[in-house]
Short mmCIF file of N, CA, C and O in Angstrom, two decimals:
data_model
loop_
_atom_site.label_atom_id
_atom_site.label_comp_id
_atom_site.label_asym_id
_atom_site.label_seq_id
_atom_site.Cartn_x
_atom_site.Cartn_y
_atom_site.Cartn_z
N GLN A 752 -96.44 132.43 55.27
CA GLN A 752 -96.71 132.26 53.87
C GLN A 752 -96.87 133.61 53.25
O GLN A 752 -97.62 134.44 53.77
N LEU A 753 -96.09 133.88 52.23
CA LEU A 753 -96.09 135.22 51.56
C LEU A 753 -97.39 135.23 50.64
O LEU A 753 -97.59 134.39 49.82
N GLN A 754 -98.16 136.25 50.85
CA GLN A 754 -99.39 136.43 50.06
C GLN A 754 -99.60 137.86 49.70
O GLN A 754 -99.35 138.73 50.50
N LEU A 755 -100.10 138.03 48.49
CA LEU A 755 -100.60 139.34 47.96
C LEU A 755 -102.08 139.16 47.70
O LEU A 755 -102.42 138.23 47.01
N VAL A 756 -102.87 140.11 48.16
CA VAL A 756 -104.30 140.02 47.91
C VAL A 756 -104.82 141.33 47.33
O VAL A 756 -104.66 142.37 47.95
N GLU A 757 -105.42 141.25 46.16
CA GLU A 757 -105.93 142.41 45.53
C GLU A 757 -107.42 142.57 45.92
O GLU A 757 -108.12 141.58 46.12
N SER A 758 -107.87 143.81 45.96
CA SER A 758 -109.30 144.09 46.17
C SER A 758 -109.63 145.38 45.51
O SER A 758 -108.73 146.15 45.09
N GLY A 759 -110.90 145.66 45.38
CA GLY A 759 -111.41 146.92 44.89
C GLY A 759 -111.90 146.92 43.46
O GLY A 759 -112.31 147.93 42.92
N GLY A 760 -111.75 145.73 42.81
CA GLY A 760 -112.29 145.64 41.46
C GLY A 760 -113.84 145.65 41.51
O GLY A 760 -114.48 145.57 42.50
N GLY A 761 -114.42 145.73 40.31
CA GLY A 761 -115.88 145.74 40.15
C GLY A 761 -116.26 146.20 38.82
O GLY A 761 -115.45 146.33 37.92
N LEU A 762 -117.57 146.53 38.72
CA LEU A 762 -118.19 147.05 37.57
C LEU A 762 -118.28 148.56 37.64
O LEU A 762 -118.90 149.06 38.61
N VAL A 763 -117.85 149.26 36.65
CA VAL A 763 -117.99 150.72 36.62
C VAL A 763 -118.32 151.22 35.24
O VAL A 763 -117.95 150.56 34.21
N GLN A 764 -119.00 152.28 35.16
CA GLN A 764 -119.33 152.90 33.86
C GLN A 764 -118.13 153.59 33.26
O GLN A 764 -117.25 154.13 33.98
N PRO A 765 -118.12 153.72 31.96
CA PRO A 765 -117.02 154.51 31.29
C PRO A 765 -116.96 155.96 31.86
O PRO A 765 -118.01 156.60 32.11
N GLY A 766 -115.73 156.37 32.18
CA GLY A 766 -115.52 157.63 32.81
C GLY A 766 -115.43 157.59 34.32
O GLY A 766 -115.06 158.53 34.92
N GLY A 767 -115.75 156.44 34.85
CA GLY A 767 -115.74 156.28 36.29
C GLY A 767 -114.38 155.95 36.81
O GLY A 767 -113.39 155.93 36.11
N SER A 768 -114.35 155.75 38.19
CA SER A 768 -113.08 155.49 38.89
C SER A 768 -113.24 154.31 39.79
O SER A 768 -114.32 153.92 40.26
N LEU A 769 -112.06 153.67 40.01
CA LEU A 769 -111.93 152.62 40.97
C LEU A 769 -110.59 152.73 41.65
O LEU A 769 -109.67 153.27 41.01
N ARG A 770 -110.47 152.31 42.87
CA ARG A 770 -109.13 152.27 43.51
C ARG A 770 -108.85 150.75 43.93
O ARG A 770 -109.64 150.24 44.77
N LEU A 771 -107.87 150.21 43.29
CA LEU A 771 -107.47 148.85 43.68
C LEU A 771 -106.46 148.90 44.82
O LEU A 771 -105.63 149.78 44.88
N SER A 772 -106.56 147.86 45.62
CA SER A 772 -105.59 147.77 46.81
C SER A 772 -104.86 146.39 46.67
O SER A 772 -105.43 145.43 46.16
N CYS A 773 -103.61 146.44 47.05
CA CYS A 773 -102.81 145.19 47.06
C CYS A 773 -102.18 145.12 48.46
O CYS A 773 -101.33 145.91 48.86
N ALA A 774 -102.71 144.16 49.19
CA ALA A 774 -102.31 144.01 50.62
C ALA A 774 -101.41 142.77 50.77
O ALA A 774 -101.69 141.72 50.14
N ALA A 775 -100.40 142.90 51.50
CA ALA A 775 -99.45 141.85 51.71
C ALA A 775 -99.66 141.24 53.08
O ALA A 775 -99.98 141.94 54.06
N SER A 776 -99.45 139.91 53.15
CA SER A 776 -99.43 139.22 54.43
C SER A 776 -98.29 138.23 54.40
O SER A 776 -97.92 137.71 53.38
N GLY A 777 -97.69 138.07 55.56
CA GLY A 777 -96.55 137.14 55.70
C GLY A 777 -95.25 137.76 55.37
O GLY A 777 -94.21 137.13 55.53
N PHE A 778 -95.24 138.99 54.93
CA PHE A 778 -94.04 139.74 54.71
C PHE A 778 -94.29 141.24 54.64
O PHE A 778 -95.44 141.63 54.46
N THR A 779 -93.27 142.01 54.88
CA THR A 779 -93.50 143.47 54.74
C THR A 779 -93.11 143.97 53.35
O THR A 779 -92.14 143.49 52.76
N LEU A 780 -93.92 144.89 52.86
CA LEU A 780 -93.72 145.37 51.50
C LEU A 780 -92.60 146.43 51.44
O LEU A 780 -92.21 146.79 50.38
N ASP A 781 -92.12 146.83 52.57
CA ASP A 781 -91.10 147.96 52.58
C ASP A 781 -89.98 147.71 51.62
O ASP A 781 -89.40 148.68 51.07
N TYR A 782 -89.54 146.42 51.45
CA TYR A 782 -88.34 146.16 50.71
C TYR A 782 -88.66 145.61 49.30
O TYR A 782 -87.74 145.16 48.64
N TYR A 783 -89.84 145.81 48.85
CA TYR A 783 -90.28 145.29 47.59
C TYR A 783 -90.82 146.31 46.63
O TYR A 783 -91.58 147.19 47.05
N GLY A 784 -90.37 146.27 45.42
CA GLY A 784 -91.10 147.01 44.39
C GLY A 784 -92.33 146.36 44.03
O GLY A 784 -92.48 145.09 44.11
N ILE A 785 -93.41 147.02 43.71
CA ILE A 785 -94.69 146.50 43.36
C ILE A 785 -95.08 146.92 42.02
O ILE A 785 -94.97 148.08 41.61
N GLY A 786 -95.66 145.92 41.28
CA GLY A 786 -96.16 146.26 39.96
C GLY A 786 -97.63 145.86 39.93
O GLY A 786 -98.11 144.97 40.58
N TRP A 787 -98.34 146.55 39.00
CA TRP A 787 -99.70 146.18 38.66
C TRP A 787 -99.73 145.75 37.18
O TRP A 787 -99.07 146.43 36.37
N PHE A 788 -100.36 144.66 36.98
CA PHE A 788 -100.48 144.08 35.61
C PHE A 788 -101.95 143.78 35.35
O PHE A 788 -102.76 143.69 36.27
N ARG A 789 -102.31 143.63 34.08
CA ARG A 789 -103.64 143.24 33.71
C ARG A 789 -103.61 142.23 32.60
O ARG A 789 -102.70 142.26 31.80
N GLN A 790 -104.71 141.44 32.55
CA GLN A 790 -104.76 140.49 31.46
C GLN A 790 -106.20 140.23 31.03
O GLN A 790 -107.09 140.15 31.94
N VAL A 791 -106.35 140.20 29.74
CA VAL A 791 -107.67 139.90 29.13
C VAL A 791 -107.57 138.47 28.61
O VAL A 791 -106.49 138.07 28.03
N PRO A 792 -108.54 137.64 28.65
CA PRO A 792 -108.47 136.23 28.12
C PRO A 792 -108.07 136.27 26.70
O PRO A 792 -108.52 137.06 25.88
N GLY A 793 -107.05 135.41 26.41
CA GLY A 793 -106.56 135.25 25.05
C GLY A 793 -105.44 136.24 24.77
O GLY A 793 -104.92 136.23 23.62
N LYS A 794 -105.09 137.15 25.70
CA LYS A 794 -104.03 138.12 25.46
C LYS A 794 -102.94 138.00 26.48
O LYS A 794 -103.14 137.43 27.54
N GLU A 795 -101.79 138.48 26.14
CA GLU A 795 -100.67 138.43 27.06
C GLU A 795 -100.92 139.45 28.23
O GLU A 795 -101.63 140.40 28.11
N ARG A 796 -100.29 139.06 29.37
CA ARG A 796 -100.35 139.99 30.55
C ARG A 796 -99.66 141.23 30.21
O ARG A 796 -98.55 141.25 29.64
N GLU A 797 -100.26 142.43 30.53
CA GLU A 797 -99.73 143.72 30.22
C GLU A 797 -99.30 144.42 31.52
O GLU A 797 -100.09 144.47 32.46
N GLY A 798 -98.11 145.01 31.45
CA GLY A 798 -97.73 145.86 32.62
C GLY A 798 -98.47 147.14 32.60
O GLY A 798 -98.56 147.79 31.57
N VAL A 799 -99.00 147.56 33.79
CA VAL A 799 -99.75 148.77 33.89
C VAL A 799 -98.96 149.85 34.59
O VAL A 799 -98.90 151.03 34.15
N SER A 800 -98.39 149.50 35.76
CA SER A 800 -97.72 150.50 36.56
C SER A 800 -96.81 149.83 37.60
O SER A 800 -97.02 148.67 37.86
N CYS A 801 -95.84 150.58 38.10
CA CYS A 801 -94.99 150.04 39.18
C CYS A 801 -94.56 151.19 40.11
O CYS A 801 -94.57 152.38 39.70
N ILE A 802 -94.13 150.76 41.24
CA ILE A 802 -93.60 151.75 42.25
C ILE A 802 -92.38 151.00 42.91
O ILE A 802 -92.48 149.87 43.27
N SER A 803 -91.32 151.73 43.06
CA SER A 803 -90.11 151.18 43.67
C SER A 803 -90.31 150.94 45.14
O SER A 803 -91.25 151.49 45.79
N SER A 804 -89.36 150.22 45.77
CA SER A 804 -89.54 149.92 47.20
C SER A 804 -89.46 151.19 48.00
O SER A 804 -90.15 151.26 49.06
N SER A 805 -88.74 152.16 47.57
CA SER A 805 -88.62 153.45 48.32
C SER A 805 -89.82 154.36 48.05
O SER A 805 -90.04 155.32 48.75
N GLY A 806 -90.57 154.03 46.97
CA GLY A 806 -91.61 154.88 46.57
C GLY A 806 -91.16 156.09 45.71
O GLY A 806 -91.99 156.87 45.21
N GLY A 807 -89.85 156.19 45.50
CA GLY A 807 -89.35 157.33 44.72
C GLY A 807 -89.42 157.20 43.25
O GLY A 807 -89.22 158.20 42.55
N SER A 808 -89.68 156.04 42.77
CA SER A 808 -89.88 155.82 41.31
C SER A 808 -91.15 155.20 40.97
O SER A 808 -91.59 154.25 41.70
N THR A 809 -91.83 155.78 40.02
CA THR A 809 -93.09 155.16 39.44
C THR A 809 -92.99 155.10 37.99
O THR A 809 -92.19 155.83 37.41
N ASN A 810 -93.76 154.23 37.41
CA ASN A 810 -93.73 154.07 35.98
C ASN A 810 -95.09 153.66 35.52
O ASN A 810 -95.83 152.99 36.33
N TYR A 811 -95.49 154.08 34.33
CA TYR A 811 -96.85 153.77 33.83
C TYR A 811 -96.77 153.34 32.34
O TYR A 811 -95.95 153.93 31.56
N ALA A 812 -97.69 152.45 31.97
CA ALA A 812 -97.86 152.18 30.56
C ALA A 812 -98.44 153.37 29.90
O ALA A 812 -99.17 154.12 30.52
N ASP A 813 -98.05 153.61 28.64
CA ASP A 813 -98.61 154.75 27.91
C ASP A 813 -100.07 154.78 27.91
O ASP A 813 -100.75 155.87 27.89
N SER A 814 -100.72 153.61 27.91
CA SER A 814 -102.22 153.58 27.79
C SER A 814 -102.90 154.06 29.06
O SER A 814 -104.12 154.36 28.94
N VAL A 815 -102.19 154.18 30.13
CA VAL A 815 -102.85 154.62 31.38
C VAL A 815 -102.25 155.90 31.95
O VAL A 815 -102.73 156.46 32.96
N LYS A 816 -101.23 156.44 31.34
CA LYS A 816 -100.61 157.66 31.83
C LYS A 816 -101.57 158.82 31.90
O LYS A 816 -102.37 158.98 30.97
N GLY A 817 -101.58 159.56 33.02
CA GLY A 817 -102.50 160.61 33.20
C GLY A 817 -103.85 160.22 33.75
O GLY A 817 -104.65 161.06 34.13
N ARG A 818 -104.11 158.87 33.80
CA ARG A 818 -105.39 158.43 34.32
C ARG A 818 -105.23 157.60 35.55
O ARG A 818 -106.11 157.60 36.44
N PHE A 819 -104.17 156.84 35.65
CA PHE A 819 -103.92 155.91 36.78
C PHE A 819 -102.77 156.48 37.68
O PHE A 819 -101.87 157.11 37.15
N THR A 820 -102.92 156.30 38.95
CA THR A 820 -101.88 156.74 39.89
C THR A 820 -101.55 155.56 40.90
O THR A 820 -102.53 155.06 41.50
N ILE A 821 -100.32 155.21 40.96
CA ILE A 821 -99.89 154.18 41.93
C ILE A 821 -99.33 154.87 43.20
O ILE A 821 -98.67 155.91 43.07
N SER A 822 -99.55 154.32 44.33
CA SER A 822 -99.02 154.83 45.55
C SER A 822 -98.88 153.67 46.54
O SER A 822 -99.42 152.61 46.34
N ARG A 823 -98.13 153.98 47.66
CA ARG A 823 -97.94 152.91 48.60
C ARG A 823 -98.06 153.52 49.97
O ARG A 823 -97.72 154.65 50.21
N ASN A 824 -98.54 152.71 50.92
CA ASN A 824 -98.60 153.06 52.32
C ASN A 824 -97.95 151.92 53.09
O ASN A 824 -98.58 150.91 53.42
N ASN A 825 -96.66 152.08 53.34
CA ASN A 825 -95.93 150.96 53.99
C ASN A 825 -96.47 150.68 55.46
O ASN A 825 -96.37 149.50 55.91
N ALA A 826 -96.96 151.66 56.09
CA ALA A 826 -97.52 151.46 57.42
C ALA A 826 -98.69 150.53 57.40
O ALA A 826 -98.96 149.75 58.30
N LYS A 827 -99.41 150.53 56.30
CA LYS A 827 -100.60 149.61 56.07
C LYS A 827 -100.24 148.39 55.28
O LYS A 827 -101.03 147.51 54.94
N ASN A 828 -98.90 148.30 54.85
CA ASN A 828 -98.47 147.19 54.11
C ASN A 828 -99.31 146.99 52.78
O ASN A 828 -99.60 145.90 52.40
N THR A 829 -99.67 148.14 52.16
CA THR A 829 -100.56 148.15 51.06
C THR A 829 -100.07 149.08 49.97
O THR A 829 -99.56 150.14 50.27
N VAL A 830 -100.34 148.68 48.70
CA VAL A 830 -100.10 149.52 47.56
C VAL A 830 -101.44 149.69 46.89
O VAL A 830 -102.26 148.78 46.81
N TYR A 831 -101.68 150.87 46.29
CA TYR A 831 -102.88 151.26 45.68
C TYR A 831 -102.73 151.63 44.20
O TYR A 831 -101.65 152.05 43.81
N LEU A 832 -103.76 151.38 43.49
CA LEU A 832 -103.78 151.88 42.09
C LEU A 832 -105.10 152.61 41.86
O LEU A 832 -106.15 152.01 41.87
N GLN A 833 -104.97 153.95 41.86
CA GLN A 833 -106.20 154.73 41.62
C GLN A 833 -106.41 154.90 40.14
O GLN A 833 -105.49 155.26 39.39
N MET A 834 -107.54 154.46 39.69
CA MET A 834 -107.91 154.39 38.19
C MET A 834 -109.02 155.41 37.92
O MET A 834 -110.12 155.21 38.42
N ASN A 835 -108.73 156.43 37.26
CA ASN A 835 -109.75 157.42 36.83
C ASN A 835 -109.99 157.40 35.35
O ASN A 835 -109.20 156.83 34.56
N SER A 836 -111.11 157.96 34.95
CA SER A 836 -111.47 158.04 33.45
C SER A 836 -111.36 156.67 32.82
O SER A 836 -110.80 156.51 31.75
N LEU A 837 -111.96 155.69 33.48
CA LEU A 837 -111.84 154.32 32.98
C LEU A 837 -112.63 154.15 31.67
O LEU A 837 -113.68 154.80 31.47
N GLN A 838 -112.09 153.32 30.82
CA GLN A 838 -112.66 153.11 29.49
C GLN A 838 -112.87 151.55 29.32
O GLN A 838 -112.30 150.76 30.02
N PRO A 839 -113.71 151.19 28.45
CA PRO A 839 -113.99 149.72 28.24
C PRO A 839 -112.66 148.95 27.95
O PRO A 839 -112.61 147.81 28.37
N GLU A 840 -111.72 149.56 27.34
CA GLU A 840 -110.50 148.82 27.08
C GLU A 840 -109.66 148.60 28.31
O GLU A 840 -108.64 147.88 28.25
N ASP A 841 -110.03 149.15 29.43
CA ASP A 841 -109.37 148.86 30.72
C ASP A 841 -109.91 147.66 31.35
O ASP A 841 -109.38 147.20 32.39
N THR A 842 -111.01 147.05 30.76
CA THR A 842 -111.53 145.82 31.36
C THR A 842 -110.55 144.71 31.29
O THR A 842 -109.92 144.41 30.24
N ALA A 843 -110.26 144.09 32.44
CA ALA A 843 -109.29 143.03 32.54
C ALA A 843 -109.28 142.53 33.96
O ALA A 843 -109.88 143.13 34.91
N VAL A 844 -108.57 141.42 34.21
CA VAL A 844 -108.19 141.01 35.58
C VAL A 844 -106.93 141.77 35.92
O VAL A 844 -105.93 141.71 35.18
N TYR A 845 -106.91 142.44 37.06
CA TYR A 845 -105.78 143.18 37.51
C TYR A 845 -105.08 142.38 38.57
O TYR A 845 -105.63 141.93 39.55
N TYR A 846 -103.74 142.30 38.40
CA TYR A 846 -102.80 141.56 39.33
C TYR A 846 -101.82 142.51 39.93
O TYR A 846 -101.31 143.36 39.23
N CYS A 847 -101.51 142.31 41.24
CA CYS A 847 -100.36 143.00 41.72
C CYS A 847 -99.26 141.97 41.97
O CYS A 847 -99.51 140.75 42.12
N ALA A 848 -98.03 142.40 41.96
CA ALA A 848 -96.83 141.55 42.07
C ALA A 848 -95.76 142.27 42.79
O ALA A 848 -95.69 143.50 42.79
N ALA A 849 -94.86 141.52 43.45
CA ALA A 849 -93.74 142.08 44.27
C ALA A 849 -92.46 141.55 43.73
O ALA A 849 -92.35 140.35 43.38
N GLU A 850 -91.46 142.42 43.75
CA GLU A 850 -90.10 142.03 43.36
C GLU A 850 -89.11 142.58 44.32
O GLU A 850 -89.33 143.70 44.88
N SER A 851 -88.04 141.85 44.66
CA SER A 851 -87.17 142.16 45.75
C SER A 851 -85.90 142.75 45.43
O SER A 851 -84.98 142.81 46.27
N SER A 852 -85.69 143.25 44.15
CA SER A 852 -84.38 143.71 43.77
C SER A 852 -83.97 145.01 44.50
O SER A 852 -82.76 145.36 44.51
N GLN A 853 -84.96 145.78 44.97
CA GLN A 853 -84.68 147.12 45.61
C GLN A 853 -83.97 148.05 44.72
O GLN A 853 -83.22 148.90 45.12
N GLN A 854 -84.19 147.93 43.41
CA GLN A 854 -83.60 148.89 42.42
C GLN A 854 -84.27 150.21 42.59
O GLN A 854 -85.43 150.35 42.94
N ARG A 855 -83.48 151.25 42.28
CA ARG A 855 -83.97 152.62 42.48
C ARG A 855 -85.15 152.89 41.48
O ARG A 855 -86.08 153.62 41.85
N LEU A 856 -85.02 152.40 40.27
CA LEU A 856 -86.02 152.61 39.23
C LEU A 856 -86.81 151.33 39.12
O LEU A 856 -86.26 150.21 38.98
N CYS A 857 -88.14 151.42 39.02
CA CYS A 857 -88.96 150.21 38.85
C CYS A 857 -89.22 150.02 37.37
O CYS A 857 -89.17 150.95 36.62
N THR A 858 -89.45 148.76 37.02
CA THR A 858 -89.84 148.45 35.66
C THR A 858 -91.06 147.58 35.66
O THR A 858 -91.30 146.76 36.59
N ILE A 859 -91.84 147.66 34.57
CA ILE A 859 -93.13 146.93 34.51
C ILE A 859 -92.85 145.70 33.59
O ILE A 859 -93.51 145.54 32.55
N LEU A 860 -91.94 144.87 34.02
CA LEU A 860 -91.71 143.63 33.26
C LEU A 860 -92.07 142.43 34.15
O LEU A 860 -91.49 142.31 35.25
N ALA A 861 -93.00 141.69 33.67
CA ALA A 861 -93.60 140.62 34.54
C ALA A 861 -92.51 139.60 35.02
O ALA A 861 -92.61 139.13 36.14
N TRP A 862 -91.50 139.33 34.20
CA TRP A 862 -90.48 138.29 34.63
C TRP A 862 -89.69 138.77 35.78
O TRP A 862 -89.05 137.93 36.45
N LYS A 863 -89.67 140.05 36.11
CA LYS A 863 -88.87 140.50 37.24
C LYS A 863 -89.55 140.29 38.61
O LYS A 863 -88.92 140.41 39.66
N TYR A 864 -90.84 139.95 38.54
CA TYR A 864 -91.65 139.87 39.75
C TYR A 864 -91.72 138.44 40.28
O TYR A 864 -91.96 137.47 39.56
N ASP A 865 -91.55 138.33 41.60
CA ASP A 865 -91.45 137.05 42.28
C ASP A 865 -92.74 136.48 42.87
O ASP A 865 -92.97 135.33 42.87
N TYR A 866 -93.54 137.40 43.37
CA TYR A 866 -94.76 137.02 44.06
C TYR A 866 -95.99 137.72 43.41
O TYR A 866 -95.90 138.91 43.05
N TRP A 867 -97.07 136.96 43.23
CA TRP A 867 -98.23 137.40 42.56
C TRP A 867 -99.47 137.17 43.37
O TRP A 867 -99.59 136.17 44.00
N GLY A 868 -100.41 138.10 43.24
CA GLY A 868 -101.73 137.90 43.79
C GLY A 868 -102.61 137.08 42.79
O GLY A 868 -102.20 136.78 41.75
N GLN A 869 -103.86 136.89 43.25
CA GLN A 869 -104.80 136.09 42.46
C GLN A 869 -105.64 136.88 41.47
O GLN A 869 -106.24 136.37 40.66
N GLY A 870 -105.58 138.15 41.64
CA GLY A 870 -106.21 139.11 40.65
C GLY A 870 -107.63 139.52 41.10
O GLY A 870 -108.27 138.93 41.92
N THR A 871 -108.01 140.68 40.60
CA THR A 871 -109.36 141.24 40.85
C THR A 871 -109.90 141.73 39.47
O THR A 871 -109.18 142.36 38.71
N GLN A 872 -111.15 141.42 39.25
CA GLN A 872 -111.76 141.76 37.97
C GLN A 872 -112.23 143.19 37.93
O GLN A 872 -112.87 143.66 38.83
N VAL A 873 -111.85 143.88 36.86
CA VAL A 873 -112.33 145.24 36.61
C VAL A 873 -113.10 145.20 35.30
O VAL A 873 -112.57 144.76 34.25
N THR A 874 -114.34 145.65 35.33
CA THR A 874 -115.19 145.65 34.14
C THR A 874 -115.70 147.08 33.92
O THR A 874 -116.36 147.60 34.88
N VAL A 875 -115.43 147.61 32.79
CA VAL A 875 -115.85 148.96 32.47
C VAL A 875 -116.86 148.88 31.38
O VAL A 875 -116.58 148.51 30.21
N SER A 876 -118.16 149.11 31.68
CA SER A 876 -119.27 148.96 30.70
C SER A 876 -120.41 149.82 31.12
O SER A 876 -120.67 150.04 32.31
N SER A 877 -121.15 150.21 30.12
CA SER A 877 -122.37 150.98 30.39
C SER A 877 -123.56 150.06 30.39
O SER A 877 -124.69 150.50 30.63
#
């Protein structure tokens, strides 16, 4: 059974950092592009970042550029999202997702992604 499991969320003060992990089970992430998305109740899901299957392409939403970094460790079958300088507006449920197109450039469009995790809550508050 193909599964993605997010971890690393929690409560952090403004200006703090968290590292989210997206671990795959039942399949290898080597051939999948991975995206991170977030959603606040009552709002549409927002694309945050993505990394291509090769790791050679990354992309970020303007709202997180310079603060978030996506990376992958295929040996551990895991993708990470390092989030620095967190602000209250970053509060959301964060989801990782996998897509199998193996395109050279990744895109943060939710409809392109085939498999989704259950999400992890990130709360930024003093």
